[in-house]
mmCIF file of C-alpha atoms in Angstrom:
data_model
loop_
_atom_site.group_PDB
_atom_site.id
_atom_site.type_symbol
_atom_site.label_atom_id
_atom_site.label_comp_id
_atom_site.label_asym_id
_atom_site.label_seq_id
_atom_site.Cartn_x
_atom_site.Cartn_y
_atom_site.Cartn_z
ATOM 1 C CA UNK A 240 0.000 0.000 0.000
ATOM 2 C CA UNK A 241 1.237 3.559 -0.619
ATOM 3 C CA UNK A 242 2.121 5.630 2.492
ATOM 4 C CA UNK A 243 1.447 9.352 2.483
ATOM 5 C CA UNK A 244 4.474 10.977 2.738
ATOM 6 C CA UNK A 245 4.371 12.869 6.110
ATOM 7 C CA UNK A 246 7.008 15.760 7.698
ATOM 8 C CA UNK A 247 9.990 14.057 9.286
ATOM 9 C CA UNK A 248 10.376 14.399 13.267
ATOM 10 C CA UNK A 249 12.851 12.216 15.237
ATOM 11 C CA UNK A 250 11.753 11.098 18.361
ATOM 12 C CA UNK A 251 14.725 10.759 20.149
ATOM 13 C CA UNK A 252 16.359 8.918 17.556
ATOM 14 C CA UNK A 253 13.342 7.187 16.787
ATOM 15 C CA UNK A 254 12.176 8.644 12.817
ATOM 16 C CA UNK A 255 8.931 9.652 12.375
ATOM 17 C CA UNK A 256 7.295 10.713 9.341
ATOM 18 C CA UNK A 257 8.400 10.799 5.458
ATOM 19 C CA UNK A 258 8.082 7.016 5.243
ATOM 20 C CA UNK A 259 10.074 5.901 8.043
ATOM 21 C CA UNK A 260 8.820 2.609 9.449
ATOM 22 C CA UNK A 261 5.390 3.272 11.290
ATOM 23 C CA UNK A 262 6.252 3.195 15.317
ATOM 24 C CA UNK A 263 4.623 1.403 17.899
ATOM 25 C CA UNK A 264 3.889 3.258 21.043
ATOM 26 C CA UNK A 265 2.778 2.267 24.773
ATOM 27 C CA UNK A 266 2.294 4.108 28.085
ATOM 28 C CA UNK A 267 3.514 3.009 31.340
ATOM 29 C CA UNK A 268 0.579 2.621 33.948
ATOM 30 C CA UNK A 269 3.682 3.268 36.660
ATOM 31 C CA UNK A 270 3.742 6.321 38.645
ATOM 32 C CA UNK A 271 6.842 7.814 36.712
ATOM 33 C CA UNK A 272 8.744 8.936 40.407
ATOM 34 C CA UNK A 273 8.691 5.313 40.688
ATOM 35 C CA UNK A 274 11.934 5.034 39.114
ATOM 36 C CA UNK A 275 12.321 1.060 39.820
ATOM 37 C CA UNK A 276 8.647 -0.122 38.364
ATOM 38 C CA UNK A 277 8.622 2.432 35.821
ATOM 39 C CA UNK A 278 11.904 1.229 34.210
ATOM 40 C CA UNK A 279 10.944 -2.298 34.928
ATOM 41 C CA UNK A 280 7.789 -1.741 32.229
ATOM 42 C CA UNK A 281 9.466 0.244 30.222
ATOM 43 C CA UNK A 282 12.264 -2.850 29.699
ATOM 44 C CA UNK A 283 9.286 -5.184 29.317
ATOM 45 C CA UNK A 284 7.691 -2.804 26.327
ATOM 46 C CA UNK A 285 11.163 -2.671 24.743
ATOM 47 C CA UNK A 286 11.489 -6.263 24.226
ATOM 48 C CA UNK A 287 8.125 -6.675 23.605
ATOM 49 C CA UNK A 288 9.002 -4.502 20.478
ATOM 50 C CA UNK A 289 7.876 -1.266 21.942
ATOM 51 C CA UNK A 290 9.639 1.612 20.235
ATOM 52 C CA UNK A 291 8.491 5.435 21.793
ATOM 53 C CA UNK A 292 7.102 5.119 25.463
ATOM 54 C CA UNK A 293 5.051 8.111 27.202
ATOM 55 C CA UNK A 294 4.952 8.120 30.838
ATOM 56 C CA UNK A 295 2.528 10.554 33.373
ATOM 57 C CA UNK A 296 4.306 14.061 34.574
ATOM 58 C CA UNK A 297 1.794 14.956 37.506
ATOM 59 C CA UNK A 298 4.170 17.035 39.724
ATOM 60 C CA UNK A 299 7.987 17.926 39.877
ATOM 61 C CA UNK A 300 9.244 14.472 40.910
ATOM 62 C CA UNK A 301 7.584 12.939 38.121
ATOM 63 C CA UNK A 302 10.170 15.628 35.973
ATOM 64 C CA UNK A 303 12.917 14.374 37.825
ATOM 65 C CA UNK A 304 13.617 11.017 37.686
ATOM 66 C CA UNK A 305 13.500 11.494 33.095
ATOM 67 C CA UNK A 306 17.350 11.109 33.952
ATOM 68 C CA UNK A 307 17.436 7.927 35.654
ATOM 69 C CA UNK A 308 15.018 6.602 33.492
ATOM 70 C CA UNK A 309 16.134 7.156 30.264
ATOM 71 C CA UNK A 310 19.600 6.134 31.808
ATOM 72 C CA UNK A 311 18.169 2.687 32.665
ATOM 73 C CA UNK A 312 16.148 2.520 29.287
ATOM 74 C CA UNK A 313 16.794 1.843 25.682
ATOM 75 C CA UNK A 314 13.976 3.715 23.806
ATOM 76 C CA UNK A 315 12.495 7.609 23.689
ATOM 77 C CA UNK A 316 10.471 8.946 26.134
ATOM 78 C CA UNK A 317 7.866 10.831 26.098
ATOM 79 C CA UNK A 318 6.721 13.275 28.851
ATOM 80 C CA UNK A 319 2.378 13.345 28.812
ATOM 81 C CA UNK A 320 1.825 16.818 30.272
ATOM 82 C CA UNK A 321 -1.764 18.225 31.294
ATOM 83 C CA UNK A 322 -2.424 21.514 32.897
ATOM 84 C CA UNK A 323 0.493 22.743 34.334
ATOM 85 C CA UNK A 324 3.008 24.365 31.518
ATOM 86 C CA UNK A 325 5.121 24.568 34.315
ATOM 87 C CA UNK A 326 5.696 20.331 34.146
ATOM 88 C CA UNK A 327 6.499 20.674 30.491
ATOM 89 C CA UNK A 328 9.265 22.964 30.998
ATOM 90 C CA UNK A 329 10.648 20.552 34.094
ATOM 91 C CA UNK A 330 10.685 17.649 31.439
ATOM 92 C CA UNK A 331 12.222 19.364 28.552
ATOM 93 C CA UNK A 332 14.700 20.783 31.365
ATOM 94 C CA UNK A 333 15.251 16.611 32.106
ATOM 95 C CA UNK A 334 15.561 14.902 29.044
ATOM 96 C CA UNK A 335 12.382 14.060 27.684
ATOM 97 C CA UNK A 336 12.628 13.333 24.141
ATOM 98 C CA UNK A 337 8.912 14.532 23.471
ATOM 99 C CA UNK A 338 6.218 16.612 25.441
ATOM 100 C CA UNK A 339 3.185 15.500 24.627
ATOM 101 C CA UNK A 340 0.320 18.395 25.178
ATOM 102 C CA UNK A 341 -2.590 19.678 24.733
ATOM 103 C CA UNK A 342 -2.717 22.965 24.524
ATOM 104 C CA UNK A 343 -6.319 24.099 25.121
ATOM 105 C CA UNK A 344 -5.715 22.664 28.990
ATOM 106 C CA UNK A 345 -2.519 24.412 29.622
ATOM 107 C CA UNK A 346 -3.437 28.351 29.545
ATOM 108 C CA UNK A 347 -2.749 31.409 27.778
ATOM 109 C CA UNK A 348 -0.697 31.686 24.967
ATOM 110 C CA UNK A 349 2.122 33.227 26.958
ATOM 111 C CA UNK A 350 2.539 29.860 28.684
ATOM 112 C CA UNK A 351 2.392 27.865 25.110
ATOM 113 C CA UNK A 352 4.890 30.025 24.028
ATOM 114 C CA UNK A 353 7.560 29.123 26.793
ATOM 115 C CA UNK A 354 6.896 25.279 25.993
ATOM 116 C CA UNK A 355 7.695 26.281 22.513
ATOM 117 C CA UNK A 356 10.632 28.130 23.655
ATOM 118 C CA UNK A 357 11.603 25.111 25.980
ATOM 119 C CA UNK A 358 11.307 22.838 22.929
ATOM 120 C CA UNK A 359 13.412 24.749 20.142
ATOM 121 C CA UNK A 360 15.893 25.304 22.951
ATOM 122 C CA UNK A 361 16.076 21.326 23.749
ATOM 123 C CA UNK A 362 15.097 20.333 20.290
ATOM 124 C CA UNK A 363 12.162 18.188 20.997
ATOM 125 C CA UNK A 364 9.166 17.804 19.518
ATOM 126 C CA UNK A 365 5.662 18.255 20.621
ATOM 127 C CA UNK A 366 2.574 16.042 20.160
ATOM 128 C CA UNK A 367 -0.376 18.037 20.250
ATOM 129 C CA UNK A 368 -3.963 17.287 19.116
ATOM 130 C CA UNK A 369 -7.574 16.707 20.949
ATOM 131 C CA UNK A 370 -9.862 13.723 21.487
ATOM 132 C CA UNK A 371 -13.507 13.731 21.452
ATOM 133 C CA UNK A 372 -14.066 14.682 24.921
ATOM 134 C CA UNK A 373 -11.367 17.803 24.271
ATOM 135 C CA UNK A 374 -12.471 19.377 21.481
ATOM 136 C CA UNK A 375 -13.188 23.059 21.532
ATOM 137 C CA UNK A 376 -16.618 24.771 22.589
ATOM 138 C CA UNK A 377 -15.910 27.544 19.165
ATOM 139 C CA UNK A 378 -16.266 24.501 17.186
ATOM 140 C CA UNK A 379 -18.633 22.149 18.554
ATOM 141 C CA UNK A 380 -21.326 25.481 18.220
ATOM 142 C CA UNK A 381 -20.141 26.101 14.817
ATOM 143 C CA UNK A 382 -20.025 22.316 13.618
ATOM 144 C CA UNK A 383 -22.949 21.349 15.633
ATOM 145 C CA UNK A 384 -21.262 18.764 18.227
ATOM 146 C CA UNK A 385 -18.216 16.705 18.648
ATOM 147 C CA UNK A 386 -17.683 15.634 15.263
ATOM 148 C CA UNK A 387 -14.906 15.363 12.646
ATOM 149 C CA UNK A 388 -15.218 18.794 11.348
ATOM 150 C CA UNK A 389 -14.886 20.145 15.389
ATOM 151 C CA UNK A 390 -12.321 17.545 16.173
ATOM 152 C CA UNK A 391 -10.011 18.608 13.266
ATOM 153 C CA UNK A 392 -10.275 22.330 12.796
ATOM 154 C CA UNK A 393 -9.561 22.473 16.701
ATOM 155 C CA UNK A 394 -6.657 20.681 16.283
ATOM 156 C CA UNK A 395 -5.521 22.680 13.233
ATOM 157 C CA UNK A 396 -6.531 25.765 15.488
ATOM 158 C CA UNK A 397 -3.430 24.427 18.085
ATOM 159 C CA UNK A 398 -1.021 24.017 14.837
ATOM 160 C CA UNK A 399 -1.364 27.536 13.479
ATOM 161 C CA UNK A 400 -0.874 28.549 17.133
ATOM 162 C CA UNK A 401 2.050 26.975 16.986
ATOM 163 C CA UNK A 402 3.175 27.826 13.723
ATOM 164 C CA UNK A 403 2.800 31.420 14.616
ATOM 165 C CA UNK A 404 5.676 30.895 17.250
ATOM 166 C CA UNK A 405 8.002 29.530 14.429
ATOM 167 C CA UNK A 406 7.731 26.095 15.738
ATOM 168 C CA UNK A 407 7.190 23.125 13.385
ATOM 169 C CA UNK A 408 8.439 20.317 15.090
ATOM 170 C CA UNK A 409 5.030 18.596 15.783
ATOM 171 C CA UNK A 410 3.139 15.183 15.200
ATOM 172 C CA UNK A 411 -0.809 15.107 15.543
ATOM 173 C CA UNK A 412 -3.406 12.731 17.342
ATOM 174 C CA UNK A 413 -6.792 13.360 17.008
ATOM 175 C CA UNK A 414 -8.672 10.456 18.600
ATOM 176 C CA UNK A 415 -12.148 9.157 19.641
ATOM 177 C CA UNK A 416 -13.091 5.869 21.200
ATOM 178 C CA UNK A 417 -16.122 5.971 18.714
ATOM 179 C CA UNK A 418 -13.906 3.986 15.466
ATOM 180 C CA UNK A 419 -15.876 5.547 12.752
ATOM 181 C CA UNK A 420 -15.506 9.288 14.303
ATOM 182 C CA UNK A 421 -11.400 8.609 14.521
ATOM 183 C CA UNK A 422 -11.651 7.339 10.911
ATOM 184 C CA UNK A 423 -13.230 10.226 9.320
ATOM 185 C CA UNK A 424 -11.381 12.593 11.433
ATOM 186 C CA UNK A 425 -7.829 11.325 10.405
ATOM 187 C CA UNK A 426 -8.942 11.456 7.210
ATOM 188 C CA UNK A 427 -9.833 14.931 6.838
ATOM 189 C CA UNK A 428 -6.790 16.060 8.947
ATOM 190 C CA UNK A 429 -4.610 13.861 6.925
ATOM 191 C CA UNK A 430 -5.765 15.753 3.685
ATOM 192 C CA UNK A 431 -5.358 19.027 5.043
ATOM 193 C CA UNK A 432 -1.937 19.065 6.769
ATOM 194 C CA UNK A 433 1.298 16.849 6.444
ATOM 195 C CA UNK A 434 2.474 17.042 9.888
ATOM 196 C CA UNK A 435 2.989 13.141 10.814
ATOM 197 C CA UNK A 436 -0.529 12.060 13.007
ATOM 198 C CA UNK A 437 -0.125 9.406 15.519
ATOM 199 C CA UNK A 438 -2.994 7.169 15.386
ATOM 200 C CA UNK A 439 -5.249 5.437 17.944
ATOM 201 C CA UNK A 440 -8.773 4.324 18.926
ATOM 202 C CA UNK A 441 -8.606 5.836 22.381
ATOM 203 C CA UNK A 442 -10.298 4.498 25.331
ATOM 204 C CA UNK A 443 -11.002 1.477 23.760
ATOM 205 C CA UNK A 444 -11.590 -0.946 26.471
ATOM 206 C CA UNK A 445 -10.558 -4.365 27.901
ATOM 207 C CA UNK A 446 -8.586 -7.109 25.969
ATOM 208 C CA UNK A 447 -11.451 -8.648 23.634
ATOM 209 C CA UNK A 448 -13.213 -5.409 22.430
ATOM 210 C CA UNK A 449 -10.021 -3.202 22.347
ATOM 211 C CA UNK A 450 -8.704 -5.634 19.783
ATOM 212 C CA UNK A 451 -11.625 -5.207 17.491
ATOM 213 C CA UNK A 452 -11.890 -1.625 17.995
ATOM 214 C CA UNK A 453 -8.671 -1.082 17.582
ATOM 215 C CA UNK A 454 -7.925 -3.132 14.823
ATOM 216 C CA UNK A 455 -10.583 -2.084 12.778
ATOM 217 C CA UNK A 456 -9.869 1.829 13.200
ATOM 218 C CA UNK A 457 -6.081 1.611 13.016
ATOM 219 C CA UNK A 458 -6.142 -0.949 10.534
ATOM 220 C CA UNK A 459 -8.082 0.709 8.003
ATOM 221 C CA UNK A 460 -6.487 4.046 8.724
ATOM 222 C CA UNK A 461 -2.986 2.529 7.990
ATOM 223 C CA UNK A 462 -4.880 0.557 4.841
ATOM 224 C CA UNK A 463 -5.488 4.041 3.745
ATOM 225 C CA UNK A 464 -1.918 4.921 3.756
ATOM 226 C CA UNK A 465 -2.370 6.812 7.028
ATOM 227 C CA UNK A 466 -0.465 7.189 9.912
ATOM 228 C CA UNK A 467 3.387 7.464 10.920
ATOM 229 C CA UNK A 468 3.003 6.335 14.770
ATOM 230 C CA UNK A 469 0.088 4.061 16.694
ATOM 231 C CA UNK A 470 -0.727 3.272 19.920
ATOM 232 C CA UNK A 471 -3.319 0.495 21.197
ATOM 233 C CA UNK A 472 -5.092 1.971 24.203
ATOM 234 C CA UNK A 473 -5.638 -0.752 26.587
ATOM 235 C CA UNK A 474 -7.373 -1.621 30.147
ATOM 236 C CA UNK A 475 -4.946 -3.855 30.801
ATOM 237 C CA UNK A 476 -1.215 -5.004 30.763
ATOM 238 C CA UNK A 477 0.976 -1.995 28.304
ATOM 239 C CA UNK A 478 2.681 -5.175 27.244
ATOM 240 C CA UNK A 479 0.044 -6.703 25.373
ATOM 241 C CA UNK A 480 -0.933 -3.166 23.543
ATOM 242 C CA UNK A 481 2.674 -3.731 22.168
ATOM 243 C CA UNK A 482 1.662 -7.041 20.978
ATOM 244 C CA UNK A 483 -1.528 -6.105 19.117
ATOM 245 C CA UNK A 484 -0.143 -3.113 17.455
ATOM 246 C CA UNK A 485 2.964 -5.385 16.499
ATOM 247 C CA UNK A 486 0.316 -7.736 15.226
ATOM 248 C CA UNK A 487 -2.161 -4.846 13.318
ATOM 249 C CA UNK A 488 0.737 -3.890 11.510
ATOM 250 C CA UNK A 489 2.079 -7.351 10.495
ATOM 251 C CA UNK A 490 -1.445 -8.028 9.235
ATOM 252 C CA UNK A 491 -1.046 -4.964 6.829
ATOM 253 C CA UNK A 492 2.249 -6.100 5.771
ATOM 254 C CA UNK A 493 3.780 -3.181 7.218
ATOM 255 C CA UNK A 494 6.272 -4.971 9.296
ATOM 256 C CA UNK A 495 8.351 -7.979 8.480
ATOM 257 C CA UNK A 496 10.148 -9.175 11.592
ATOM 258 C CA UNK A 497 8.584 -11.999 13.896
ATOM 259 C CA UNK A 498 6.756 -15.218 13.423
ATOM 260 C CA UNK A 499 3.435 -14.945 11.435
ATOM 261 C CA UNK A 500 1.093 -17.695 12.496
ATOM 262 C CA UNK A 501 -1.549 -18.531 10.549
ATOM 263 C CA UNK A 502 -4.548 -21.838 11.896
ATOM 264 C CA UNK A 503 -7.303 -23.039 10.187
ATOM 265 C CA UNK A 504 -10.768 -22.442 12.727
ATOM 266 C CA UNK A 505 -11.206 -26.149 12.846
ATOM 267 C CA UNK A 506 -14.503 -27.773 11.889
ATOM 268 C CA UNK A 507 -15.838 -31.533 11.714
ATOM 269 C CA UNK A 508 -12.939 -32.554 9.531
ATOM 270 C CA UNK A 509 -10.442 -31.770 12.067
ATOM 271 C CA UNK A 510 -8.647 -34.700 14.234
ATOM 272 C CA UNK A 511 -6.566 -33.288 16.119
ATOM 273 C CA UNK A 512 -6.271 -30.965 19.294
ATOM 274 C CA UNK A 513 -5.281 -28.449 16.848
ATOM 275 C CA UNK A 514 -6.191 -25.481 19.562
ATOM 276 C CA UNK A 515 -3.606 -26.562 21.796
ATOM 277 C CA UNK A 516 -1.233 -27.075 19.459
ATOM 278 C CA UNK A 517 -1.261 -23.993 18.201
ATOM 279 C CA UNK A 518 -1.722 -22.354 21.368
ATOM 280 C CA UNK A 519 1.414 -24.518 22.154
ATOM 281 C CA UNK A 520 3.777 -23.205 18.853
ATOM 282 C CA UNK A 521 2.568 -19.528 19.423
ATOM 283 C CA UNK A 522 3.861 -19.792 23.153
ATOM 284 C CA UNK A 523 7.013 -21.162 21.865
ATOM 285 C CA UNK A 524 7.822 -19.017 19.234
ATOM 286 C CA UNK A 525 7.001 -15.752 21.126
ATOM 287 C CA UNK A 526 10.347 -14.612 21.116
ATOM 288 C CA UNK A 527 11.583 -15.309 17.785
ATOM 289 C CA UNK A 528 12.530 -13.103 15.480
ATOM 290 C CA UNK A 529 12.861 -14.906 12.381
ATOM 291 C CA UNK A 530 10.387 -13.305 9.611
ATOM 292 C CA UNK A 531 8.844 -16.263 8.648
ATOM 293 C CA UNK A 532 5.099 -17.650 8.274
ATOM 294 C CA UNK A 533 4.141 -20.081 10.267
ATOM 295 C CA UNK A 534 0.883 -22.436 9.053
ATOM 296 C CA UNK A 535 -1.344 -24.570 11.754
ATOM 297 C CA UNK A 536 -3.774 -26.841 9.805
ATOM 298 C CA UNK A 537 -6.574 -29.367 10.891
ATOM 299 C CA UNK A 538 -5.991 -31.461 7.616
ATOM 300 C CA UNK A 539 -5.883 -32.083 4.284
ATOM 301 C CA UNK A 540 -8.289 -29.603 3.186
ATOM 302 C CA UNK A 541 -6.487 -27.273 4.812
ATOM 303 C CA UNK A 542 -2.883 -28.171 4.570
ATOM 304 C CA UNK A 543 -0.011 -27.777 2.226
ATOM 305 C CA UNK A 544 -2.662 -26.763 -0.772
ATOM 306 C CA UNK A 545 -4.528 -23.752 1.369
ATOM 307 C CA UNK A 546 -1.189 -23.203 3.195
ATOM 308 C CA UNK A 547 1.126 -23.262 0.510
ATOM 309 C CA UNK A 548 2.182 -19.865 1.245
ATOM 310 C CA UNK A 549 3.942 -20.085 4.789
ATOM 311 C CA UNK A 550 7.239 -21.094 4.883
ATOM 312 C CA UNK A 551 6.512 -23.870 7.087
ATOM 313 C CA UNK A 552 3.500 -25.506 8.481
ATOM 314 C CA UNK A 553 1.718 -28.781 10.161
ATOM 315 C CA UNK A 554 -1.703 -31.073 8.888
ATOM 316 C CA UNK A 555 -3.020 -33.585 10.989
ATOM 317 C CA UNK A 556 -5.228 -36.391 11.506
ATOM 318 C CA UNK A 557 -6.144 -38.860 12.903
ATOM 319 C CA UNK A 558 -3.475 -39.116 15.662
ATOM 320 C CA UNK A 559 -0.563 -38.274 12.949
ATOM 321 C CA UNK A 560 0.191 -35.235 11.040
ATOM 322 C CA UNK A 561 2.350 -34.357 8.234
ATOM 323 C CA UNK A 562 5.112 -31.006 8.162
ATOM 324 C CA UNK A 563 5.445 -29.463 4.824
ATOM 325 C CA UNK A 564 8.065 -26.715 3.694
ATOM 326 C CA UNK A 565 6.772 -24.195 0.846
ATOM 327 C CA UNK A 566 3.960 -26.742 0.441
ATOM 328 C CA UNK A 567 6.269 -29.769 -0.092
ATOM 329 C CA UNK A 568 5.338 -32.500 2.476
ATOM 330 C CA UNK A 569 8.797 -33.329 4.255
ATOM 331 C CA UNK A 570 7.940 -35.365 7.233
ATOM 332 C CA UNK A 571 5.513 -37.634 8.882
ATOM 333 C CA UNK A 572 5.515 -37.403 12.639
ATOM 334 C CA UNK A 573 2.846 -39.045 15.426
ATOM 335 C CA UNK A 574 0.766 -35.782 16.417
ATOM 336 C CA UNK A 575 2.358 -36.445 20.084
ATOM 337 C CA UNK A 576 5.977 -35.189 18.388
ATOM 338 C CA UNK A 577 4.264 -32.772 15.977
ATOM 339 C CA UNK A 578 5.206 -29.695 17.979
ATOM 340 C CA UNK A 579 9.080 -30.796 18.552
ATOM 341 C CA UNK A 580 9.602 -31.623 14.547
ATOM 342 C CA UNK A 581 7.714 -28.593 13.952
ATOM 343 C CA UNK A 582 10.370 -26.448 16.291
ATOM 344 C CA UNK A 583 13.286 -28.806 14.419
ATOM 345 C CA UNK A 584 12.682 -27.541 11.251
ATOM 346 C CA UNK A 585 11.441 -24.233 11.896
ATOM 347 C CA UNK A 586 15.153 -23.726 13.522
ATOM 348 C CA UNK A 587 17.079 -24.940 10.423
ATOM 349 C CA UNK A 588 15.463 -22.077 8.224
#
């Protein structure tokens, strides 16, 4: 799919924009003055493939330990101001690698401006933007509620504000937890400026529906060619928002590293515990970080024909099961030893 072709922003040293790879971003549910736990998760995101993290800045401490954090850490952080301008400056003055803001809750211009100011200075960007519950009275009277048109001229509102200060250095969000509002408003922010938008469903619940709901407005945002940065917004572990955005973006073909696993749904034809096993090979082949795909089948219908595809894959039935490479059958195997040949050859590629 073609990409729009976005401003570039680093991140720390993270690229953002103009067609760098799309990043995948979390927030630690740590309070950030708790330097121990709050590195802990960020360590976990890393390997998890995290590559931006954004942690809380509620008071001065929260400023203060940036240092030992990023000095413990591996990837950018992100300070996630609200209110108090006077926190922004305290993380720019500390290290962060990006304020995030939003500047209809911080003041007057005059206190915008010395963010700004803080920003050139330290040469970090800003993420700015609104959600559906911050949008701008001005424009939900003109626009007649919270809607795409309110969302996105607010936000463009903050960027000319910013733009009048000489500062350019910016990536946008613009979320909703309502999927079809966030579609339509990327959309029409995405054709009106080319800063580089971060994307996200927000508030979009626990495990099961946050991985529809996210999946389906990321997803077709990104199908669209839209979007430089994502993050899934969880109740629950940061971890596993990692692991679904990892996942939406695999699904798109927009990252190649990791194991993609594909299994049939099983129906009457199928003969073997084929839900543990591939519970079983997904568990196992968490951590690897071989690009290759990875087929589970139930049997023949489904095997090396439908699967021909994956690099490597099972069939079974019937107590016994078959392990085909590029669709060429190269072993039979009991289904007791089908996960241990499977790991065998998947580890000679």
């Amino acid at each position: 799919m073609e990409r729009k072709i976005t401003k570039r922003i680093f991140v720390g040293d993270v690229p953002i924009g103009e067609g760098a790879p799309i990043a995948v971003q979390s927030m630690i549910n740590t309070v950030t003055k708790d330097i121990a736990s709050s590195v802990k998760l960020i360590n976990e995101l890393s390997a998890a493939g995290c590559d931006i993290v954004r942690g809380a800045v509620s008071d001065l401490d929260d400023a203060k330990a940036i240092p030992e954090i990023i000095k413990n850490t591996t990837i950018p952080f992100i300070a996630d101001i609200q209110f108090d301008y006077r926190l922004a400056l305290a993380a720019a003055e500390n290290g962060a690698h990006c304020l995030r803001i939003n500047p209809g809750n911080i003041g007057s211009d005059l206190k915008i401006r010395e963010i700004v100011e803080a920003c050139k200075y330290y040469d970090i960007p800003i993420r700015i933007g609104v959600n559906s519950g911050s949008v701008n009275q001005k424009f939900i009277d003109k626009y007649g509620g919270v809607n795409e048109d309110s969302m996105v001229y607010s936000a463009l509102t903050q960027v000319e504000l910013f733009e009048s200060m000489g500062f350019t250095n910016m990536k946008i969000a613009i979320k909703s937890s309502e999927v079809p509002l966030c579609i339509e408003a990327y959309k029409k922010i995405s054709s009106l400026c080319n800063y580089p938008l971060h994307l996200g469903v927000t508030e979009a619940g626990p495990f099961f529906r946050c991985c529809v709901k996210s999946s389906v407005g990321i997803g077709t945002l990104l199908s669209m060619g839209i979007g430089d940065t994502i993050r899934v917004s969880l109740t629950g572990n940061p971890v596993d928002e990692v692991k679904i955005g990892r996942e939406i973006l695999k699904s798109l073909g927009l990252l190649q590293e990791g194991i993609d696993l594909i299994s049939c749904p099983t129906c009457g034809r199928t003969k073997i515990k084929l839900e543990e096993i591939a519970k079983e090979v997904e568990k196992r082949l968490k951590d690897t970080k071989k690009n290759i795909k990875v087929a589970i089948m139930g049997c023949s219908v489904n095997g090396p024909g439908e699967a021909k595809n994956a690099d490597i894959g099972i069939s079974g039935g019937n107590g016994k099961g078959i392990i085909f490479v590029k669709g060429e059958v190269v072993k039979k195997v009991p289904e007791e030893n089908l996960i241990e040949e499977l790991i065998k050859e998947i580890e000679k590629l």
